[in-house]
């Protein structure tokens, strides 16, 4: 056929137009399948043209068939189905796509989210298409779950949600049992100021065009008790600490810190009672000015029988000094018939540090820095 201007339409061009019409110009049937289930696609209405028939995904030119049948030359019936493994793998359908021998039914097992697409069964100009839509919506939950407590005059908020793998994204609404006039849309149920009449069972519905799921929550509204937290999110009365509880915790922490500080002081910092002193001998370690008083010595003055106030007694097992002329530094040794000698004080060179009285052995001597008698100095 020739048009003015020399444009010629050939038979081949007409065939190409018919093919485009067949591929892109047909109506598509939506087929929704839950993820994890099997999808069964039919080739109803398609008549075998006696040459070839095939299934393909997302039709394109050139055709990338998943499976095909054709009639061999010289025969009147088609041969066995031929699967194209490369095209099946490219569609992520390996080991999951099968068809009957006449290709009138194709099955996809364990449907995945990625199986969405346009599946076409065609023979010559006759075809049928399925727009496969995978979906998922398994459940719905409320927060608070099952039961919620609210207080008169206070706000209250509850939310509804579906699993994150839901497909497509669901919508939400709320209804109230035994109250057909109540309806709220959206995932959040909000009350600005509760009343007793708001008590009841609220039902959340998560839904899309292919599936739905519900969850319910029992709301109880009452007067607010003292020291009950007022958080609007699912008020339950036991999920927080009131003012009294906080004050009690603070007081308890302060008391514990004081107790710990006292224990540290008495156990680690404060010196033991009587530190540096011998309880029996009254010696203060390191104090060179301490005077040791002899007690119980025969002939000692009455006022020397006891140490001065606040000074404990010092006991000596034996005192052997040699009597010498005035100014002599030689030791004084008392004769057997010497009368008792009275001493005002005795100052050792090295004050004893032991709290246990020391008894001199017969061959042991002690040196003293000074020994004084009442009214006499040697």
CSV table of C-alpha atoms in Angstrom, one decimal:
chain,number,residue,atom,x,y,z
A,1,UNK,CA,0.0,0.0,0.0
A,2,UNK,CA,1.4,3.4,-1.1
A,3,UNK,CA,0.3,6.7,0.2
A,4,UNK,CA,0.9,10.2,-1.2
A,5,UNK,CA,4.4,11.3,-0.6
A,6,UNK,CA,5.8,7.9,-1.4
A,7,UNK,CA,5.2,6.3,2.1
A,8,UNK,CA,4.8,2.6,1.7
A,9,UNK,CA,3.2,0.2,4.3
A,10,UNK,CA,4.5,-3.3,3.8
A,11,UNK,CA,3.1,-6.5,5.3
A,12,UNK,CA,6.0,-6.8,7.6
A,13,UNK,CA,5.3,-3.4,9.1
A,14,UNK,CA,1.7,-4.3,9.6
A,15,UNK,CA,2.7,-7.5,11.4
A,16,UNK,CA,5.0,-5.4,13.7
A,17,UNK,CA,2.2,-3.1,14.5
A,18,UNK,CA,0.0,-6.0,15.3
A,19,UNK,CA,2.7,-7.4,17.6
A,20,UNK,CA,3.0,-4.1,19.5
A,21,UNK,CA,-0.8,-4.0,19.9
A,22,UNK,CA,-0.7,-7.6,21.2
A,23,UNK,CA,2.1,-6.8,23.7
A,24,UNK,CA,1.2,-3.4,25.0
A,25,UNK,CA,-2.5,-2.8,24.1
A,26,UNK,CA,-4.3,-5.5,26.1
A,27,UNK,CA,-6.2,-5.2,29.4
A,28,UNK,CA,-4.4,-6.5,32.4
A,29,UNK,CA,-6.0,-8.6,35.2
A,30,UNK,CA,-4.8,-7.8,38.8
A,31,UNK,CA,-3.9,-11.0,40.7
A,32,UNK,CA,-3.1,-10.4,44.4
A,33,UNK,CA,-1.3,-13.1,46.2
A,34,UNK,CA,-0.2,-13.2,49.8
A,35,UNK,CA,3.6,-13.4,50.3
A,36,UNK,CA,4.5,-17.0,51.0
A,37,UNK,CA,1.5,-18.5,49.3
A,38,UNK,CA,1.3,-20.0,45.8
A,39,UNK,CA,0.2,-18.0,42.8
A,40,UNK,CA,-1.8,-19.8,40.1
A,41,UNK,CA,-2.0,-18.0,36.8
A,42,UNK,CA,-4.4,-19.2,34.1
A,43,UNK,CA,-4.3,-18.8,30.3
A,44,UNK,CA,-8.1,-18.8,29.9
A,45,UNK,CA,-9.4,-17.4,26.6
A,46,UNK,CA,-6.2,-17.9,24.8
A,47,UNK,CA,-6.5,-20.2,21.7
A,48,UNK,CA,-3.5,-22.1,20.4
A,49,UNK,CA,-2.6,-20.9,17.0
A,50,UNK,CA,-1.1,-24.2,16.0
A,51,UNK,CA,2.4,-22.7,15.9
A,52,UNK,CA,3.6,-21.6,19.3
A,53,UNK,CA,2.4,-20.5,22.8
A,54,UNK,CA,4.5,-19.1,25.7
A,55,UNK,CA,4.6,-17.5,29.2
A,56,UNK,CA,6.7,-14.4,29.8
A,57,UNK,CA,7.2,-11.9,32.6
A,58,UNK,CA,7.2,-8.1,31.9
A,59,UNK,CA,6.7,-8.4,28.1
A,60,UNK,CA,9.3,-6.9,26.0
A,61,UNK,CA,10.7,-7.1,22.5
A,62,UNK,CA,12.4,-9.4,21.9
A,63,UNK,CA,10.3,-11.8,23.8
A,64,UNK,CA,12.0,-13.4,26.8
A,65,UNK,CA,9.8,-16.4,27.4
A,66,UNK,CA,9.9,-18.4,30.6
A,67,UNK,CA,8.3,-21.5,29.0
A,68,UNK,CA,7.0,-22.2,25.5
A,69,UNK,CA,5.5,-24.9,23.3
A,70,UNK,CA,5.5,-25.2,19.6
A,71,UNK,CA,4.3,-27.6,16.9
A,72,UNK,CA,7.1,-29.2,15.0
A,73,UNK,CA,7.0,-29.0,11.2
A,74,UNK,CA,4.9,-31.8,9.7
A,75,UNK,CA,3.0,-32.4,12.9
A,76,UNK,CA,-0.4,-31.3,14.1
A,77,UNK,CA,0.2,-31.1,17.9
A,78,UNK,CA,2.7,-29.2,20.0
A,79,UNK,CA,5.7,-30.8,21.6
A,80,UNK,CA,6.7,-30.8,25.3
A,81,UNK,CA,7.2,-27.5,27.1
A,82,UNK,CA,10.6,-25.9,26.9
A,83,UNK,CA,11.8,-23.8,29.9
A,84,UNK,CA,14.4,-21.1,29.5
A,85,UNK,CA,16.6,-21.4,32.6
A,86,UNK,CA,18.4,-18.1,32.0
A,87,UNK,CA,15.2,-16.1,31.8
A,88,UNK,CA,13.7,-17.9,34.8
A,89,UNK,CA,16.8,-17.1,36.8
A,90,UNK,CA,16.7,-13.5,35.8
A,91,UNK,CA,13.1,-13.3,37.1
A,92,UNK,CA,14.2,-14.9,40.4
A,93,UNK,CA,11.9,-17.9,39.7
A,94,UNK,CA,14.3,-20.8,39.7
A,95,UNK,CA,12.7,-24.0,41.0
A,96,UNK,CA,9.5,-22.0,41.7
A,97,UNK,CA,7.9,-21.7,38.3
A,98,UNK,CA,6.1,-24.5,36.5
A,99,UNK,CA,3.4,-24.9,33.9
A,100,UNK,CA,1.1,-27.6,32.6
A,101,UNK,CA,2.0,-29.3,29.3
A,102,UNK,CA,-0.5,-27.2,27.4
A,103,UNK,CA,0.6,-24.0,29.2
A,104,UNK,CA,-3.0,-23.3,30.2
A,105,UNK,CA,-1.9,-22.9,33.9
A,106,UNK,CA,1.3,-21.6,35.4
A,107,UNK,CA,2.2,-21.8,39.1
A,108,UNK,CA,4.6,-19.8,41.2
A,109,UNK,CA,5.3,-21.4,44.6
A,110,UNK,CA,6.2,-19.6,47.8
A,111,UNK,CA,5.6,-16.1,46.3
A,112,UNK,CA,8.2,-13.4,47.2
A,113,UNK,CA,7.9,-9.7,47.4
A,114,UNK,CA,10.1,-9.5,44.2
A,115,UNK,CA,7.6,-11.6,42.2
A,116,UNK,CA,5.5,-8.5,41.5
A,117,UNK,CA,5.1,-8.0,37.8
A,118,UNK,CA,3.2,-8.6,34.6
A,119,UNK,CA,2.9,-12.2,33.5
A,120,UNK,CA,1.6,-12.8,29.9
A,121,UNK,CA,0.3,-15.9,28.2
A,122,UNK,CA,0.1,-15.6,24.5
A,123,UNK,CA,-0.4,-17.6,21.3
A,124,UNK,CA,-0.4,-15.5,18.1
A,125,UNK,CA,-2.6,-12.5,18.6
A,126,UNK,CA,-4.5,-14.1,21.5
A,127,UNK,CA,-3.3,-13.4,25.0
A,128,UNK,CA,-4.1,-12.8,28.7
A,129,UNK,CA,-2.1,-10.9,31.3
A,130,UNK,CA,-1.9,-11.0,35.0
A,131,UNK,CA,-0.5,-8.2,37.0
A,132,UNK,CA,0.8,-10.1,40.0
A,133,UNK,CA,0.6,-8.1,43.2
A,134,UNK,CA,2.2,-9.6,46.3
A,135,UNK,CA,0.9,-8.4,49.7
A,136,UNK,CA,1.5,-9.0,53.4
A,137,UNK,CA,-0.5,-8.1,56.5
A,138,UNK,CA,-0.4,-10.6,59.3
A,139,UNK,CA,-1.4,-8.8,62.4
A,140,UNK,CA,-2.1,-5.6,64.3
A,141,UNK,CA,-1.1,-4.5,67.8
A,142,UNK,CA,-2.1,-1.7,70.2
A,143,UNK,CA,0.0,0.3,72.7
A,144,UNK,CA,-1.0,-0.1,75.5
A,145,UNK,CA,-1.7,-3.7,74.7
A,146,UNK,CA,-5.0,-5.3,75.8
A,147,UNK,CA,-5.7,-2.9,78.7
A,148,UNK,CA,-5.2,0.8,79.3
A,149,UNK,CA,-6.0,3.1,82.3
A,150,UNK,CA,-6.9,6.7,82.0
A,151,UNK,CA,-7.9,9.4,84.5
A,152,UNK,CA,-10.8,11.8,84.4
A,153,UNK,CA,-9.7,15.2,83.0
A,154,UNK,CA,-6.3,13.9,81.7
A,155,UNK,CA,-5.3,13.2,78.1
A,156,UNK,CA,-4.8,9.6,76.8
A,157,UNK,CA,-3.1,8.3,73.8
A,158,UNK,CA,-3.1,4.9,72.2
A,159,UNK,CA,-1.4,3.7,69.0
A,160,UNK,CA,-1.9,0.9,66.5
A,161,UNK,CA,0.7,-0.7,64.3
A,162,UNK,CA,1.3,-3.5,61.9
A,163,UNK,CA,4.5,-5.5,61.2
A,164,UNK,CA,7.2,-3.6,59.3
A,165,UNK,CA,7.1,-6.1,56.5
A,166,UNK,CA,3.5,-5.3,55.7
A,167,UNK,CA,2.9,-4.7,51.9
A,168,UNK,CA,1.6,-2.3,50.8
A,169,UNK,CA,1.6,0.1,53.7
A,170,UNK,CA,-1.6,-0.3,55.7
A,171,UNK,CA,-4.1,2.4,56.8
A,172,UNK,CA,-5.7,2.4,60.3
A,173,UNK,CA,-9.0,3.2,61.9
A,174,UNK,CA,-10.5,2.9,65.4
A,175,UNK,CA,-14.0,1.8,66.4
A,176,UNK,CA,-15.7,1.3,69.8
A,177,UNK,CA,-17.6,-1.7,70.7
A,178,UNK,CA,-21.3,-1.1,71.5
A,179,UNK,CA,-21.0,2.5,70.1
A,180,UNK,CA,-21.6,2.6,66.4
A,181,UNK,CA,-21.3,6.4,66.3
A,182,UNK,CA,-17.6,6.3,67.3
A,183,UNK,CA,-15.1,6.3,64.5
A,184,UNK,CA,-11.5,7.6,64.4
A,185,UNK,CA,-9.0,7.3,61.5
A,186,UNK,CA,-5.3,7.0,61.7
A,187,UNK,CA,-2.9,4.9,63.8
A,188,UNK,CA,-3.2,7.2,66.9
A,189,UNK,CA,-6.2,7.3,69.1
A,190,UNK,CA,-6.1,10.5,71.2
A,191,UNK,CA,-8.3,11.9,74.0
A,192,UNK,CA,-7.6,15.5,75.2
A,193,UNK,CA,-9.6,15.2,78.4
A,194,UNK,CA,-11.1,11.8,79.4
A,195,UNK,CA,-14.5,11.3,80.9
A,196,UNK,CA,-16.1,8.3,82.5
A,197,UNK,CA,-18.1,7.7,79.3
A,198,UNK,CA,-14.8,7.1,77.4
A,199,UNK,CA,-14.5,3.7,79.2
A,200,UNK,CA,-14.9,0.8,76.8
A,201,UNK,CA,-13.3,-1.5,74.3
A,202,UNK,CA,-11.7,0.1,71.3
A,203,UNK,CA,-10.8,-1.9,68.2
A,204,UNK,CA,-8.0,-1.0,65.8
A,205,UNK,CA,-8.1,-2.2,62.2
A,206,UNK,CA,-5.0,-2.2,60.0
A,207,UNK,CA,-6.0,-2.6,56.4
A,208,UNK,CA,-5.2,-2.3,52.7
A,209,UNK,CA,-7.0,-3.3,49.6
A,210,UNK,CA,-5.9,-6.9,49.9
A,211,UNK,CA,-6.1,-7.8,53.6
A,212,UNK,CA,-6.8,-6.5,57.1
A,213,UNK,CA,-6.0,-7.3,60.7
A,214,UNK,CA,-7.5,-6.1,64.0
A,215,UNK,CA,-6.5,-5.7,67.7
A,216,UNK,CA,-8.5,-4.5,70.7
A,217,UNK,CA,-7.8,-2.5,73.9
A,218,UNK,CA,-10.0,-2.2,77.0
A,219,UNK,CA,-9.8,1.4,78.3
A,220,UNK,CA,-10.8,2.1,81.9
A,221,UNK,CA,-11.3,5.7,83.1
A,222,UNK,CA,-11.3,6.6,86.8
A,223,UNK,CA,-10.4,9.3,89.3
A,224,UNK,CA,-6.6,9.8,89.5
A,225,UNK,CA,-5.1,8.5,92.8
A,226,UNK,CA,-2.4,10.5,94.6
A,227,UNK,CA,1.1,10.3,93.3
A,228,UNK,CA,0.1,8.5,90.1
A,229,UNK,CA,2.1,9.4,87.0
A,230,UNK,CA,0.1,11.4,84.5
A,231,UNK,CA,1.9,10.4,81.3
A,232,UNK,CA,-0.8,10.3,78.6
A,233,UNK,CA,0.8,7.3,76.7
A,234,UNK,CA,-1.1,4.3,77.9
A,235,UNK,CA,-1.6,5.5,81.5
A,236,UNK,CA,-1.5,2.4,83.8
A,237,UNK,CA,-0.8,3.9,87.2
A,238,UNK,CA,2.2,1.7,87.9
A,239,UNK,CA,4.7,2.8,85.3
A,240,UNK,CA,6.4,5.7,87.1
A,241,UNK,CA,7.5,7.1,90.5
A,242,UNK,CA,5.5,9.7,92.3
A,243,UNK,CA,6.8,12.8,94.1
A,244,UNK,CA,6.7,10.9,97.5
A,245,UNK,CA,8.7,8.1,96.0
A,246,UNK,CA,11.3,10.4,94.6
A,247,UNK,CA,11.7,12.2,98.0
A,248,UNK,CA,12.1,8.9,99.8
A,249,UNK,CA,14.8,7.8,97.4
A,250,UNK,CA,16.7,11.1,97.8
A,251,UNK,CA,16.6,10.8,101.7
A,252,UNK,CA,17.7,7.2,101.5
A,253,UNK,CA,20.7,8.1,99.3
A,254,UNK,CA,21.7,10.9,101.6
A,255,UNK,CA,21.5,8.7,104.7
A,256,UNK,CA,23.5,6.0,103.0
A,257,UNK,CA,26.2,8.5,102.1
A,258,UNK,CA,26.4,9.8,105.7
A,259,UNK,CA,26.7,6.2,107.0
A,260,UNK,CA,29.5,5.4,104.5
A,261,UNK,CA,31.4,8.6,105.4
A,262,UNK,CA,31.2,7.7,109.2
A,263,UNK,CA,32.5,4.2,108.6
A,264,UNK,CA,35.4,5.5,106.5
A,265,UNK,CA,36.3,8.0,109.3
A,266,UNK,CA,36.2,5.5,112.2
A,267,UNK,CA,37.8,2.7,110.3
A,268,UNK,CA,40.4,4.4,108.1
A,269,UNK,CA,41.0,8.1,109.2
A,270,UNK,CA,40.5,8.4,113.0
A,271,UNK,CA,43.5,7.1,115.1
A,272,UNK,CA,42.7,4.3,117.6
A,273,UNK,CA,41.8,5.4,121.1
A,274,UNK,CA,45.0,5.8,123.2
A,275,UNK,CA,47.2,5.7,120.1
A,276,UNK,CA,50.9,6.3,121.1
A,277,UNK,CA,50.2,5.6,124.8
A,278,UNK,CA,50.7,2.5,126.8
A,279,UNK,CA,47.6,1.9,128.9
A,280,UNK,CA,49.6,0.3,131.7
A,281,UNK,CA,52.8,2.3,131.7
A,282,UNK,CA,51.5,5.7,130.7
A,283,UNK,CA,54.3,6.2,128.2
A,284,UNK,CA,53.6,8.4,125.2
A,285,UNK,CA,55.8,7.1,122.4
A,286,UNK,CA,58.3,9.6,121.1
A,287,UNK,CA,57.7,12.2,123.8
A,288,UNK,CA,61.1,12.9,125.4
A,289,UNK,CA,59.6,15.0,128.1
A,290,UNK,CA,57.5,12.3,129.7
A,291,UNK,CA,58.5,11.7,133.4
A,292,UNK,CA,58.3,8.2,134.7
A,293,UNK,CA,57.3,8.1,138.4
A,294,UNK,CA,58.5,5.3,140.7
A,295,UNK,CA,55.7,3.9,142.7
A,296,UNK,CA,55.5,1.5,145.6
A,297,UNK,CA,59.2,2.1,146.5
A,298,UNK,CA,59.9,1.9,150.2
A,299,UNK,CA,60.1,5.3,151.7
A,300,UNK,CA,58.7,7.2,148.7
A,301,UNK,CA,56.8,10.4,149.7
A,302,UNK,CA,53.0,10.1,149.9
A,303,UNK,CA,52.6,12.5,146.9
A,304,UNK,CA,54.9,10.3,144.8
A,305,UNK,CA,52.9,7.1,145.4
A,306,UNK,CA,50.8,7.9,142.4
A,307,UNK,CA,51.6,9.6,139.1
A,308,UNK,CA,50.3,13.1,138.4
A,309,UNK,CA,46.7,13.4,137.1
A,310,UNK,CA,46.0,11.8,133.8
A,311,UNK,CA,49.3,9.9,133.9
A,312,UNK,CA,49.0,6.1,134.4
A,313,UNK,CA,51.3,4.3,136.8
A,314,UNK,CA,54.7,3.0,135.7
A,315,UNK,CA,55.8,-0.2,137.4
A,316,UNK,CA,59.5,-1.2,137.6
A,317,UNK,CA,60.5,-4.6,138.9
A,318,UNK,CA,63.9,-3.4,140.3
A,319,UNK,CA,65.9,-0.2,140.6
A,320,UNK,CA,69.6,-0.6,141.4
A,321,UNK,CA,71.6,2.6,141.6
A,322,UNK,CA,75.0,3.2,143.2
A,323,UNK,CA,75.2,6.1,145.6
A,324,UNK,CA,78.0,8.6,144.6
A,325,UNK,CA,79.3,11.8,145.9
A,326,UNK,CA,77.7,15.0,144.5
A,327,UNK,CA,78.6,15.7,140.9
A,328,UNK,CA,79.8,12.1,140.2
A,329,UNK,CA,78.5,10.4,137.0
A,330,UNK,CA,79.3,6.9,138.1
A,331,UNK,CA,76.4,4.6,138.9
A,332,UNK,CA,75.2,4.5,142.4
A,333,UNK,CA,75.0,1.0,144.0
A,334,UNK,CA,72.9,0.7,147.1
A,335,UNK,CA,74.5,-1.2,150.0
A,336,UNK,CA,72.5,-3.8,151.8
A,337,UNK,CA,72.2,-1.7,155.0
A,338,UNK,CA,71.4,1.6,153.2
A,339,UNK,CA,68.2,3.2,154.1
A,340,UNK,CA,65.5,3.4,151.4
A,341,UNK,CA,66.2,6.1,148.9
A,342,UNK,CA,63.4,8.4,147.7
A,343,UNK,CA,63.4,9.7,144.2
A,344,UNK,CA,61.3,12.4,142.8
A,345,UNK,CA,61.4,11.3,139.2
A,346,UNK,CA,63.3,9.0,136.9
A,347,UNK,CA,63.8,9.9,133.2
A,348,UNK,CA,65.0,7.1,131.0
A,349,UNK,CA,67.1,7.9,127.9
A,350,UNK,CA,64.8,5.8,125.8
A,351,UNK,CA,61.2,5.7,127.1
A,352,UNK,CA,59.8,2.2,126.9
A,353,UNK,CA,57.3,1.7,124.2
A,354,UNK,CA,55.8,-1.6,125.5
A,355,UNK,CA,52.6,-1.5,127.5
A,356,UNK,CA,53.9,-4.6,129.4
A,357,UNK,CA,56.0,-3.9,132.5
A,358,UNK,CA,59.6,-4.8,131.9
A,359,UNK,CA,61.5,-6.9,134.5
A,360,UNK,CA,65.3,-6.7,134.5
A,361,UNK,CA,67.3,-9.8,134.5
A,362,UNK,CA,70.0,-10.2,137.2
A,363,UNK,CA,72.8,-9.3,134.8
A,364,UNK,CA,70.8,-6.6,133.0
A,365,UNK,CA,71.5,-2.9,133.5
A,366,UNK,CA,69.5,0.2,132.6
A,367,UNK,CA,71.0,3.6,132.1
A,368,UNK,CA,69.0,6.7,133.0
A,369,UNK,CA,69.6,10.2,131.8
A,370,UNK,CA,68.9,11.7,135.2
A,371,UNK,CA,67.8,10.6,138.7
A,372,UNK,CA,66.8,13.1,141.3
A,373,UNK,CA,66.0,12.8,145.0
A,374,UNK,CA,63.9,15.2,146.8
A,375,UNK,CA,66.1,18.2,147.4
A,376,UNK,CA,69.2,16.4,146.1
A,377,UNK,CA,70.6,16.0,142.5
A,378,UNK,CA,73.2,13.4,141.5
